[in-house]
Backbone as CSV, one residue per row, in Angstrom:
resi,resn,N_x,N_y,N_z,CA_x,CA_y,CA_z,C_x,C_y,C_z
1,MET,-27.139,7.545,8.862,-26.866,8.859,8.327,-27.072,9.884,9.446
2,ASN,-26.195,10.860,9.528,-26.339,11.872,10.567,-27.343,12.939,10.134
3,SER,-27.545,13.945,10.993,-28.591,14.937,10.724,-28.310,15.792,9.490
4,SER,-27.034,15.958,9.124,-26.729,16.774,7.953,-26.817,15.976,6.654
5,GLY,-26.974,14.659,6.756,-27.101,13.845,5.562,-25.786,13.471,4.921
6,ASN,-24.700,13.589,5.643,-23.385,13.294,5.091,-22.750,12.157,5.880
7,TYR,-22.417,11.066,5.204,-21.808,9.919,5.855,-20.373,10.215,6.295
8,PHE,-19.657,11.048,5.567,-18.227,11.228,5.772,-17.880,12.067,6.986
9,THR,-18.778,12.890,7.468,-18.466,13.740,8.615,-19.122,13.257,9.895
10,ALA,-19.714,12.078,9.906,-20.347,11.563,11.105,-19.279,11.315,12.171
11,GLY,-19.440,11.950,13.321,-18.508,11.779,14.415,-17.195,12.516,14.232
12,CYS,-17.121,13.411,13.304,-15.898,14.144,13.012,-16.148,15.624,13.268
13,SER,-15.132,16.306,13.766,-15.314,17.721,14.087,-14.887,18.633,12.943
14,GLY,-14.965,18.173,11.717,-14.683,19.011,10.569,-13.285,18.893,10.017
15,GLY,-12.324,18.482,10.829,-10.944,18.419,10.370,-10.508,17.044,9.910
16,CYS,-11.342,16.047,10.060,-10.949,14.680,9.711,-10.694,14.517,8.222
17,LEU,-11.539,15.093,7.411,-11.361,14.983,5.964,-10.088,15.695,5.526
18,THR,-9.804,16.843,6.132,-8.581,17.576,5.816,-7.357,16.767,6.201
19,ILE,-7.377,16.156,7.374,-6.249,15.337,7.829,-6.067,14.138,6.913
20,LEU,-7.156,13.515,6.501,-7.082,12.373,5.594,-6.474,12.767,4.253
21,ILE,-6.922,13.877,3.703,-6.389,14.341,2.418,-4.918,14.701,2.536
22,LEU,-4.535,15.399,3.611,-3.132,15.747,3.813,-2.264,14.503,3.992
23,GLY,-2.779,13.483,4.660,-2.046,12.235,4.818,-1.823,11.530,3.488
24,ILE,-2.841,11.502,2.654,-2.720,10.868,1.345,-1.748,11.646,0.461
25,VAL,-1.855,12.965,0.473,-0.939,13.792,-0.329,0.491,13.614,0.155
26,GLY,0.688,13.580,1.469,2.018,13.375,2.021,2.605,12.033,1.632
27,ALA,1.794,10.984,1.648,2.271,9.659,1.254,2.647,9.633,-0.223
28,VAL,1.830,10.231,-1.072,2.115,10.253,-2.509,3.401,11.030,-2.790
29,VAL,3.585,12.164,-2.113,4.820,12.932,-2.282,6.024,12.106,-1.839
30,ASN,5.890,11.377,-0.736,6.967,10.515,-0.260,7.314,9.459,-1.307
31,TYR,6.324,8.817,-1.885,6.576,7.775,-2.884,7.222,8.353,-4.136
32,ILE,6.779,9.533,-4.545,7.371,10.168,-5.723,8.830,10.531,-5.459
33,LEU,9.129,11.010,-4.251,10.518,11.309,-3.902,11.390,10.054,-3.904
34,VAL,10.845,8.940,-3.433,11.597,7.680,-3.457,11.909,7.289,-4.899
35,VAL,10.929,7.397,-5.787,11.147,7.056,-7.196,12.215,7.961,-7.809
36,ILE,12.094,9.260,-7.577,13.042,10.199,-8.176,14.451,9.948,-7.662
37,LEU,14.594,9.819,-6.348,15.931,9.606,-5.787,16.517,8.261,-6.198
38,TRP,15.698,7.215,-6.181,16.193,5.887,-6.576,16.650,5.912,-8.031
39,ASN,15.796,6.420,-8.909,16.111,6.408,-10.341,17.257,7.347,-10.695
40,TRP,17.548,8.318,-9.832,18.651,9.229,-10.066,19.969,8.646,-9.543
41,LEU,19.928,8.011,-8.361,21.166,7.572,-7.717,21.527,6.105,-7.948
42,MET,20.598,5.214,-7.771,20.922,3.789,-7.726,21.456,3.212,-9.035
43,PRO,20.932,3.571,-10.198,21.501,3.004,-11.425,22.957,3.399,-11.641
44,ASP,23.314,4.645,-11.339,24.690,5.090,-11.547,25.635,4.571,-10.473
45,LEU,25.194,4.553,-9.220,26.086,4.153,-8.128,26.284,2.638,-8.033
46,PHE,25.191,1.883,-8.159,25.252,0.446,-7.902,24.839,-0.410,-9.090
47,GLY,24.491,0.204,-10.203,24.095,-0.561,-11.384,22.726,-1.209,-11.268
48,LEU,21.879,-0.705,-10.368,20.541,-1.264,-10.204,19.597,-0.653,-11.239
49,SER,18.511,-1.353,-11.506,17.551,-0.848,-12.495,16.650,0.211,-11.868
50,THR,15.953,0.951,-12.719,15.015,1.953,-12.237,13.750,1.275,-11.720
51,ILE,12.969,2.010,-10.923,11.766,1.431,-10.319,10.542,2.242,-10.716
52,SER,9.373,1.620,-10.517,8.100,2.291,-10.775,7.546,2.824,-9.456
53,ILE,6.434,3.527,-9.533,5.811,4.079,-8.328,5.341,2.963,-7.399
54,PHE,4.904,1.830,-7.964,4.432,0.722,-7.140,5.591,0.063,-6.397
55,GLN,6.742,-0.025,-7.037,7.924,-0.553,-6.359,8.391,0.419,-5.279
56,ALA,8.236,1.713,-5.491,8.584,2.705,-4.471,7.668,2.577,-3.258
57,ILE,6.400,2.296,-3.490,5.474,2.078,-2.381,5.918,0.870,-1.572
58,GLY,6.298,-0.205,-2.253,6.775,-1.396,-1.561,8.045,-1.143,-0.773
59,ILE,8.975,-0.414,-1.343,10.221,-0.087,-0.644,9.928,0.764,0.587
60,SER,9.073,1.767,0.443,8.734,2.636,1.570,8.044,1.855,2.683
61,LEU,7.132,0.973,2.321,6.457,0.160,3.336,7.432,-0.790,4.021
62,LEU,8.343,-1.367,3.267,9.340,-2.259,3.844,10.258,-1.517,4.809
63,VAL,10.710,-0.335,4.426,11.580,0.454,5.301,10.843,0.841,6.573
64,ASN,9.592,1.262,6.458,8.813,1.608,7.649,8.590,0.405,8.542
65,LEU,8.353,-0.753,7.957,8.167,-1.972,8.736,9.444,-2.345,9.477
66,LEU,10.570,-2.294,8.793,11.838,-2.635,9.430,12.224,-1.607,10.491
67,ARG,11.943,-0.362,10.242,12.292,0.692,11.195,11.423,0.626,12.443
68,SER,10.157,0.261,12.301,9.255,0.231,13.451,9.438,-1.013,14.299
69,SER,10.028,-2.078,13.748,10.198,-3.311,14.513,11.638,-3.514,14.957
70,SER,12.405,-2.442,14.971,13.817,-2.527,15.347,13.942,-2.822,16.843
71,PRO,14.702,-3.873,17.224,14.859,-4.189,18.644,15.763,-3.202,19.377
72,SER,16.492,-2.368,18.668,17.413,-1.432,19.316,16.799,-0.043,19.411
73,ASP,15.510,0.021,19.697,14.826,1.300,19.840,15.203,1.915,21.167
74,ASN,15.878,3.064,21.124,16.363,3.715,22.327,15.430,4.810,22.827
75,SER,14.219,4.905,22.288,13.316,5.986,22.662,12.776,5.816,24.075
76,SER,12.799,4.611,24.637,12.257,4.395,25.982,13.283,4.669,27.062
77,ARG,14.532,4.877,26.692,15.563,5.167,27.690,15.550,6.633,28.041
78,GLY,15.774,6.921,29.326,15.717,8.296,29.784,16.993,8.915,29.864
């Protein structure tokens, strides 16, 4: 325990908790947007079923995984 008696701010300059909360809120907003857009577009366009928030989390994680492991990443070219 640090001198102030708080486990959560040990080694943090005060902004870590704010960054963590903003990251969680941003992720939740992203997942909600995926659900809304999927349930609005995909059933009418392609005849797919609607999804839940947990399926949206899986889709978002899958897209991020595929996007980050792409062999055609051109960011290193000058």
